[in-house]
PDB file of C-alpha atoms in Angstrom:
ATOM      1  CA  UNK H  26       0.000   0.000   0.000  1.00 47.00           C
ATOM      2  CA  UNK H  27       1.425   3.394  -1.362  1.00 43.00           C
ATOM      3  CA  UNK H  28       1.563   6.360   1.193  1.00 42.00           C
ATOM      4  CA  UNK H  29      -0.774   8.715   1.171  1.00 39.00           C
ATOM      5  CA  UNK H  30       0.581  12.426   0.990  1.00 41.00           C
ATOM      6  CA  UNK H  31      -1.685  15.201   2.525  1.00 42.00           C
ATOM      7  CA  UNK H  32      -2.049  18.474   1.149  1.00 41.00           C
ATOM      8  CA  UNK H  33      -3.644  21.454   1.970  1.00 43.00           C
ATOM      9  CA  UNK H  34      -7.057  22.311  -0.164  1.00 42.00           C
ATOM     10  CA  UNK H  35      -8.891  25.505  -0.448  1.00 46.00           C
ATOM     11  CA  UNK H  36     -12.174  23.202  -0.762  1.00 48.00           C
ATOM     12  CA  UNK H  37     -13.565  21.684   2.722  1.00 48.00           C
ATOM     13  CA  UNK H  38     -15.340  19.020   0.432  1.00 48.00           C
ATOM     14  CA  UNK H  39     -11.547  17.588  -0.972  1.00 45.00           C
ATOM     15  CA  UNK H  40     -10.877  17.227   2.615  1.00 45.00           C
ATOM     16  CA  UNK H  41     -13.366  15.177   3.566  1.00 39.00           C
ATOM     17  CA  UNK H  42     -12.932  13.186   0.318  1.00 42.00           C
ATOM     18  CA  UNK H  43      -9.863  12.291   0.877  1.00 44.00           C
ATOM     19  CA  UNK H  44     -10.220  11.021   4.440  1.00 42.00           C
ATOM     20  CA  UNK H  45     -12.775   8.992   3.170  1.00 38.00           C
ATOM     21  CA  UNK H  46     -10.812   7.434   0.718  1.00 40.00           C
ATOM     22  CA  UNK H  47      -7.902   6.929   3.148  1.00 39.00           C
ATOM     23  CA  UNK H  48     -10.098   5.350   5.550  1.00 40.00           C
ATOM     24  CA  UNK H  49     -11.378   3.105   2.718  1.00 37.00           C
ATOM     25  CA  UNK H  50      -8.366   2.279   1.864  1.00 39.00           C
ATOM     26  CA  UNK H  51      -6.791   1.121   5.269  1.00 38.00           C
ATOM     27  CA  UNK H  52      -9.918  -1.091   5.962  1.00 38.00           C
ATOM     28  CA  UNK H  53      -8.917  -2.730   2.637  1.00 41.00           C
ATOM     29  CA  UNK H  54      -5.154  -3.350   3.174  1.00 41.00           C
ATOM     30  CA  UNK H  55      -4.605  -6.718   5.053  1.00 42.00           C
ATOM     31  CA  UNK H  56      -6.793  -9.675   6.805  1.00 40.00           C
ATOM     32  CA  UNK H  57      -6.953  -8.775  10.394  1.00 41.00           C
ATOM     33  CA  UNK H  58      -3.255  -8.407  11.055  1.00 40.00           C
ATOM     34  CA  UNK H  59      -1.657 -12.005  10.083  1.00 37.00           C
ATOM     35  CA  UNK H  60      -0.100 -13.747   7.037  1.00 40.00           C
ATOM     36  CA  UNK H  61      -2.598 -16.627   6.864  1.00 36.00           C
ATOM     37  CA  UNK H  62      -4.656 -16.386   3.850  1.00 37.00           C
ATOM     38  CA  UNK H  63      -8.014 -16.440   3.856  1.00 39.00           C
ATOM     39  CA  UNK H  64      -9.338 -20.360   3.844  1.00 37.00           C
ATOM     40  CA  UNK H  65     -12.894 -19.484   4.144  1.00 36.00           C
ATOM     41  CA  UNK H  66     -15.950 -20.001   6.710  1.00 33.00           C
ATOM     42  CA  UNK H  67     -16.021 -23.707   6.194  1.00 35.00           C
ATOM     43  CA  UNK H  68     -12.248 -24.153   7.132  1.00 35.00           C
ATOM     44  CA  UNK H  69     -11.939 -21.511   9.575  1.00 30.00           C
ATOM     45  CA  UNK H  70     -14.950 -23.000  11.746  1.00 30.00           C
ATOM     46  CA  UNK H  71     -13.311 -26.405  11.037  1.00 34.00           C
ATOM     47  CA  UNK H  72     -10.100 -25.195  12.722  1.00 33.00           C
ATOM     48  CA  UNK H  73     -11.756 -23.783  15.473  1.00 30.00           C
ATOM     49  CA  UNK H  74     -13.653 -26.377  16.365  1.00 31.00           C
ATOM     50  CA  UNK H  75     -11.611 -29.613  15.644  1.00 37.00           C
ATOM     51  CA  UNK H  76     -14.685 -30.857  13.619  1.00 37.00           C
ATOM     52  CA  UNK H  77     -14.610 -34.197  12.458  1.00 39.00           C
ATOM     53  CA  UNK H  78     -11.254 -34.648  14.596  1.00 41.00           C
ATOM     54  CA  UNK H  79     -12.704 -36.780  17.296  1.00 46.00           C
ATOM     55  CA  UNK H  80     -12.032 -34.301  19.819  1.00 49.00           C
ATOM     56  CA  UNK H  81     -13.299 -31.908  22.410  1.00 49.00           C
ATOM     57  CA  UNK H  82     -12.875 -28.247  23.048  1.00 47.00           C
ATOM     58  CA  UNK H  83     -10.504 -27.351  25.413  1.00 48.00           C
ATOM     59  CA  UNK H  84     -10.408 -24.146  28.077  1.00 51.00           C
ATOM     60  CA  UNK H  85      -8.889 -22.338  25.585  1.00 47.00           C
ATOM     61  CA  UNK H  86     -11.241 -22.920  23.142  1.00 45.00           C
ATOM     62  CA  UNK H  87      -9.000 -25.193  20.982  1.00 46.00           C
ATOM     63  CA  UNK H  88      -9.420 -28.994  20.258  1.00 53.00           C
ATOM     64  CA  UNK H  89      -7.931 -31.503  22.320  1.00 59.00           C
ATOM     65  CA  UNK H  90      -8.104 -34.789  20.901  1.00 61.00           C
ATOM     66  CA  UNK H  91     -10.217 -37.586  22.995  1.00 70.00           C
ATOM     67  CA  UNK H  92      -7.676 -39.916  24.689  1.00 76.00           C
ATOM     68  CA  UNK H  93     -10.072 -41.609  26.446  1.00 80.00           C
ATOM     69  CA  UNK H  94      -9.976 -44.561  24.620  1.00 88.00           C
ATOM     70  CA  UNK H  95      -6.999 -46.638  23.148  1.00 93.00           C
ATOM     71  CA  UNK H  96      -7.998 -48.760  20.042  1.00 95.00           C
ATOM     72  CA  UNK H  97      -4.378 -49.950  19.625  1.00 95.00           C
ATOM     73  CA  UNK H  98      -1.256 -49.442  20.715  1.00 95.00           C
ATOM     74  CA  UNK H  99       2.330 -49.851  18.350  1.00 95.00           C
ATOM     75  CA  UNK H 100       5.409 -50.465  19.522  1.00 94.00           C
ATOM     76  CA  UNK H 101       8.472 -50.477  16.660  1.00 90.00           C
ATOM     77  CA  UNK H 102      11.784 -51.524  17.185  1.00 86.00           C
ATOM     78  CA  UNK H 103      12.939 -47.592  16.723  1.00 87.00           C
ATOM     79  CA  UNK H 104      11.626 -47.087  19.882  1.00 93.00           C
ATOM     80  CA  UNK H 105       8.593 -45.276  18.927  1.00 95.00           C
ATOM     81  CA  UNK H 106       5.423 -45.303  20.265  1.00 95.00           C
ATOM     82  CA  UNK H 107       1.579 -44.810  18.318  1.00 94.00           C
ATOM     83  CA  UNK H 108      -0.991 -45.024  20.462  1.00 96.00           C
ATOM     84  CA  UNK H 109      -4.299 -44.998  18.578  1.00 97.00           C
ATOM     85  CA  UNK H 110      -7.713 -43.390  19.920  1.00 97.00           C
ATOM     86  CA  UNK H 111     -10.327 -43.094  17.474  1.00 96.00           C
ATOM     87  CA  UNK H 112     -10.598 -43.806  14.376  1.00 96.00           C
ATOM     88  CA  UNK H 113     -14.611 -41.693  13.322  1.00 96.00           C
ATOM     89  CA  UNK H 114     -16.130 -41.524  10.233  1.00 95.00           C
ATOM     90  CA  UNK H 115     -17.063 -37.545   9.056  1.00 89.00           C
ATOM     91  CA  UNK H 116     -19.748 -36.487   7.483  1.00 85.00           C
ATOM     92  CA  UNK H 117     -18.684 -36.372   3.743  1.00 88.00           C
ATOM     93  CA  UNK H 118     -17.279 -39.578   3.755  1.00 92.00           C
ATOM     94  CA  UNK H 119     -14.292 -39.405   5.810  1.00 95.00           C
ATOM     95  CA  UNK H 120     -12.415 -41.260   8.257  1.00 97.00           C
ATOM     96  CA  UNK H 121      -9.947 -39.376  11.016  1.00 96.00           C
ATOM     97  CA  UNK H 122      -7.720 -41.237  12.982  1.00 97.00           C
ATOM     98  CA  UNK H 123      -6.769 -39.822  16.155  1.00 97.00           C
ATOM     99  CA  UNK H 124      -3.861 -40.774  18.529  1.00 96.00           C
ATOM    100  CA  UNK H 125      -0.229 -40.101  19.931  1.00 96.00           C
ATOM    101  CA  UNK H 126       3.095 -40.469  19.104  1.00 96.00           C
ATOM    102  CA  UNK H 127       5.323 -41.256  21.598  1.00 96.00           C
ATOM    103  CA  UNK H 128       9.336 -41.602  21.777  1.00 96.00           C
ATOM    104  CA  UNK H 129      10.034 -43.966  24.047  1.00 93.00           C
ATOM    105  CA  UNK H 130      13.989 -44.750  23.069  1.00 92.00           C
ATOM    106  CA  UNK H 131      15.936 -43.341  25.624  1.00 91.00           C
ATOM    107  CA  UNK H 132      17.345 -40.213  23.614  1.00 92.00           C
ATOM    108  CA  UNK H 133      16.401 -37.676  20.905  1.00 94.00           C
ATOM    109  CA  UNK H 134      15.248 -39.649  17.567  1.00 93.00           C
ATOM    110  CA  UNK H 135      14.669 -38.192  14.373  1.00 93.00           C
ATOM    111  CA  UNK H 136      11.440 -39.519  13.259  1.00 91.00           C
ATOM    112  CA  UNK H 137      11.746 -42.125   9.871  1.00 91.00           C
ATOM    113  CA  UNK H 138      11.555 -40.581   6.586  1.00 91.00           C
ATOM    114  CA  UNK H 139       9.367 -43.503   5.863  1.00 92.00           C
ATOM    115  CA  UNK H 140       6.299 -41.854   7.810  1.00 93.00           C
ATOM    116  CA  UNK H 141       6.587 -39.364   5.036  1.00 92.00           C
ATOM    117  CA  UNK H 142       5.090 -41.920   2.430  1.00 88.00           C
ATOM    118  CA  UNK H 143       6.979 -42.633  -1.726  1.00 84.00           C
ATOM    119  CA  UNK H 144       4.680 -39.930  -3.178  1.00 86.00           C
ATOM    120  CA  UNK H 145       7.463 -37.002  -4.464  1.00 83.00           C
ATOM    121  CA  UNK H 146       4.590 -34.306  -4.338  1.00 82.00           C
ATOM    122  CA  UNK H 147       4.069 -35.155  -0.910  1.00 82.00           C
ATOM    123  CA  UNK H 148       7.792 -35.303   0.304  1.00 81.00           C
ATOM    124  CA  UNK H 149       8.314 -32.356  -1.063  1.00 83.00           C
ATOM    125  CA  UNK H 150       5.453 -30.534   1.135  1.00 85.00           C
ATOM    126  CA  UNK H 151       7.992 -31.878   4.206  1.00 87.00           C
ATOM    127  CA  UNK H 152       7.281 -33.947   7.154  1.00 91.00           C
ATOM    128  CA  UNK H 153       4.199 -35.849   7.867  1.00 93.00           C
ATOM    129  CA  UNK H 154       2.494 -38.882   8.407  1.00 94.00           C
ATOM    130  CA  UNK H 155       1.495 -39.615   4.861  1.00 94.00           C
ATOM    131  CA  UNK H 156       3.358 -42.837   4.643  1.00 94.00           C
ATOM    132  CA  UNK H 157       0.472 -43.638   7.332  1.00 96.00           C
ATOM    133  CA  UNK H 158      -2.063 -46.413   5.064  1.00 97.00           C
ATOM    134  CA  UNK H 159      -5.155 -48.200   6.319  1.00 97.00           C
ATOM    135  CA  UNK H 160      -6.244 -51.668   5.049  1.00 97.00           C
ATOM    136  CA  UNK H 161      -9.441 -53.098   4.955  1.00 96.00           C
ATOM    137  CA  UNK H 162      -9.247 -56.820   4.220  1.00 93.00           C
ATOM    138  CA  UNK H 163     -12.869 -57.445   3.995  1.00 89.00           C
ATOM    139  CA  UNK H 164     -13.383 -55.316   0.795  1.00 90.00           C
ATOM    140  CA  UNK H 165      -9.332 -56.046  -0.115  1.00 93.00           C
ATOM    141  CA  UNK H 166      -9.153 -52.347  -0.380  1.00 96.00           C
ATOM    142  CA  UNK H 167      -6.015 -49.819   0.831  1.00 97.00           C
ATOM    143  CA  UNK H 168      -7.158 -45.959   1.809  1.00 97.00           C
ATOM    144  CA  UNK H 169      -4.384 -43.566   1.891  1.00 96.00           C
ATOM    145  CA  UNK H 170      -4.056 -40.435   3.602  1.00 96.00           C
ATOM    146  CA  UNK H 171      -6.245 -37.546   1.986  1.00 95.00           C
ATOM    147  CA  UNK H 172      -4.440 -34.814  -0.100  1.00 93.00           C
ATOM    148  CA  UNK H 173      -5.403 -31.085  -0.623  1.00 91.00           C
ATOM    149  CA  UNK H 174      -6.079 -29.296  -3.295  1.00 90.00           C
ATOM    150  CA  UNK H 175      -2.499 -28.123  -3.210  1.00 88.00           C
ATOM    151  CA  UNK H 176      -1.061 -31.567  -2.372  1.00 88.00           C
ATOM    152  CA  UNK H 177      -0.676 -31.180   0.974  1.00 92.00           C
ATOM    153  CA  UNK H 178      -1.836 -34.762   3.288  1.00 94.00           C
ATOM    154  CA  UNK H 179      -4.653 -34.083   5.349  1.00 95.00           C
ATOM    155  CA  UNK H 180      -2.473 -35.186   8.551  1.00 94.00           C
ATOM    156  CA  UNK H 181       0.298 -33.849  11.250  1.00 94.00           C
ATOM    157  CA  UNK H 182       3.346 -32.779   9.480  1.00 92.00           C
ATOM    158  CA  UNK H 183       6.243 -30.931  10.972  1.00 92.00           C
ATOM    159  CA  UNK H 184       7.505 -33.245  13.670  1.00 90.00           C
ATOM    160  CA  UNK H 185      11.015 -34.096  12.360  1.00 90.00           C
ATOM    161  CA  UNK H 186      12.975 -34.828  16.174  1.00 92.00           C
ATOM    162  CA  UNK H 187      11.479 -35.710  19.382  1.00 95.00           C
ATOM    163  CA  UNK H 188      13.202 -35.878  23.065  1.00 95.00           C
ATOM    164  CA  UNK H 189      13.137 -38.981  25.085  1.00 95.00           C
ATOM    165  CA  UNK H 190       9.726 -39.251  26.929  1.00 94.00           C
ATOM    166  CA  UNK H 191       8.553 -36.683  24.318  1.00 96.00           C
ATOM    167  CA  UNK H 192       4.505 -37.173  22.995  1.00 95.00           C
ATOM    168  CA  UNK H 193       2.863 -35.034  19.883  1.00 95.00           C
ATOM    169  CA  UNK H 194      -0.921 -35.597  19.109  1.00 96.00           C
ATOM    170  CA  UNK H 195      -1.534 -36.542  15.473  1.00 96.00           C
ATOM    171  CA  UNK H 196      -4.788 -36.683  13.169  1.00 96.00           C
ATOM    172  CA  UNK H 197      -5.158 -38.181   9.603  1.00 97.00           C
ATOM    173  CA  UNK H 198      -8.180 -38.661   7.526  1.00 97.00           C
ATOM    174  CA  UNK H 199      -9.152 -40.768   5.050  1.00 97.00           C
ATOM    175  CA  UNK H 200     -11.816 -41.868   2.637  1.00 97.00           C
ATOM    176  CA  UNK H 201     -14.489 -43.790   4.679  1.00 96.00           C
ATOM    177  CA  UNK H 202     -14.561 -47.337   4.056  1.00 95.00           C
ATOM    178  CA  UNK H 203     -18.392 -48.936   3.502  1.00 94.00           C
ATOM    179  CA  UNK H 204     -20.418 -48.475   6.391  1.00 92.00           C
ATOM    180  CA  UNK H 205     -20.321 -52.416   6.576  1.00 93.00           C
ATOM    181  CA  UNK H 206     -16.453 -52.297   7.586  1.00 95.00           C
ATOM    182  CA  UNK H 207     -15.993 -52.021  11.326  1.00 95.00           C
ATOM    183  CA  UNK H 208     -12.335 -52.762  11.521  1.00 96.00           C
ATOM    184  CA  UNK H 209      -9.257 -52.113   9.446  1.00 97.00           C
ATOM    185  CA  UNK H 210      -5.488 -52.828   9.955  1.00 97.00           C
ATOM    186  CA  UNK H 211      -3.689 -49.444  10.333  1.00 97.00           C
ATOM    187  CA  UNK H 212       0.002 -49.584   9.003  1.00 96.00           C
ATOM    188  CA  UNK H 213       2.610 -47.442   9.931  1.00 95.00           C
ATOM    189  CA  UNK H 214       5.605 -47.639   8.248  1.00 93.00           C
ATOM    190  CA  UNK H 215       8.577 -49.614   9.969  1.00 93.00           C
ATOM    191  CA  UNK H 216       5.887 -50.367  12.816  1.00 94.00           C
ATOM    192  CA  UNK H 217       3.862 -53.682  13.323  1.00 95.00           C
ATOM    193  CA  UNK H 218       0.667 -53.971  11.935  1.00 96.00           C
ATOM    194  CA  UNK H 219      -2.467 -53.438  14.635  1.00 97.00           C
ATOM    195  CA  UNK H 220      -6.137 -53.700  13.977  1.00 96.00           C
ATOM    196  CA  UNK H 221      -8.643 -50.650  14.912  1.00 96.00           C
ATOM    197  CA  UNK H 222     -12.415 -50.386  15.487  1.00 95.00           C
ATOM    198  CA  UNK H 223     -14.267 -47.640  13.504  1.00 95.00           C
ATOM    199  CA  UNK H 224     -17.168 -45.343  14.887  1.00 91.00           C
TER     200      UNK H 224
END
């Protein structure tokens, strides 16, 4: 946004002209103060309230995932830890998994590439659990983890290191299977297989 330069006018109507347009113009630079662009009501509301997530407000007003439950709980030879809690179908025809990650090694551990997933669009939008697959054996189907628009997975990314005794949260979603499956095998790369229940 250009500066504005004031100048002195015989006219009292330029005046008030050009404060108007200066005020106009101010209300129009920007989105409230941050860098985030604008991702619209349906994914703003989403955010806020951890919608189809599995989980429940917190005190301040963000989503805390429901650990209530463990549906399954995978221990890999890297000394990592997934701890599964839910696993709820959307509307829309989604499924989120919910659970926790857990480094239970003894030191810091970088967390395996492999969690990333093979797909080179997705590796190149950086950490994350797209590597993470379900597998329904009924219907001899695999679901992998959803992608945006933009080719980013629909699921925690970020977490490259973690301390000893260190947890992070995670979430992916997934296409639903059929209403008729009530179990699938979740697979985690370089981790055991382990069978959840869906809700």
């Amino acid at each position: 946004m250009s500066m504005w330069k004031r100048s002195r006018s015989r006219r009292p109507g330029a005046a008030v002209i050009g404060a108007l347009t200066l005020a106009l113009a101010t209300t129009a630079c920007g989105t409230g103060g941050t860098d985030t662009p604008d991702q619209g009501p349906a994914a703003s509301t989403s955010a806020a309230t951890g919608e189809g997530k599995g989980g429940t407000p917190g005190e301040d007003g963000a989503t805390v995932p429901d650990t209530s439950r463990t549906l399954a709980t995978i221990r890999g030879s890297n000394g990592f830890e997934f701890i599964v809690h839910s696993a709820v179908r959307d509307e829309g025809g989604f499924l989120t998994v919910n659970g926790t990650v857990r480094n239970q090694s003894g030191g810091r551990e970088g967390v395996p590439l492999a969690w990333n997933g093979q797909e080179a669009q997705v590796k190149a939008r950086g950490r994350s659990l797209a590597g993470v697959t379900l597998v329904d054996k009924t219907e001899k189907k695999r679901y992998y983890v959803l992608r945006d628009t933009d080719g980013y997975p629909l699921t925690t990314t970020g977490v490259g290191h973690m301390d000893n005794g260190e947890s992070v949260t995670f979430f992916a979603q997934f296409p639903a299977p059929p209403a008729t499956t009530t179990e699938v095998d979740i697979l985690v790369p370089e981790m055991p297989v382990a069978t959840i229940e869906l809700s």
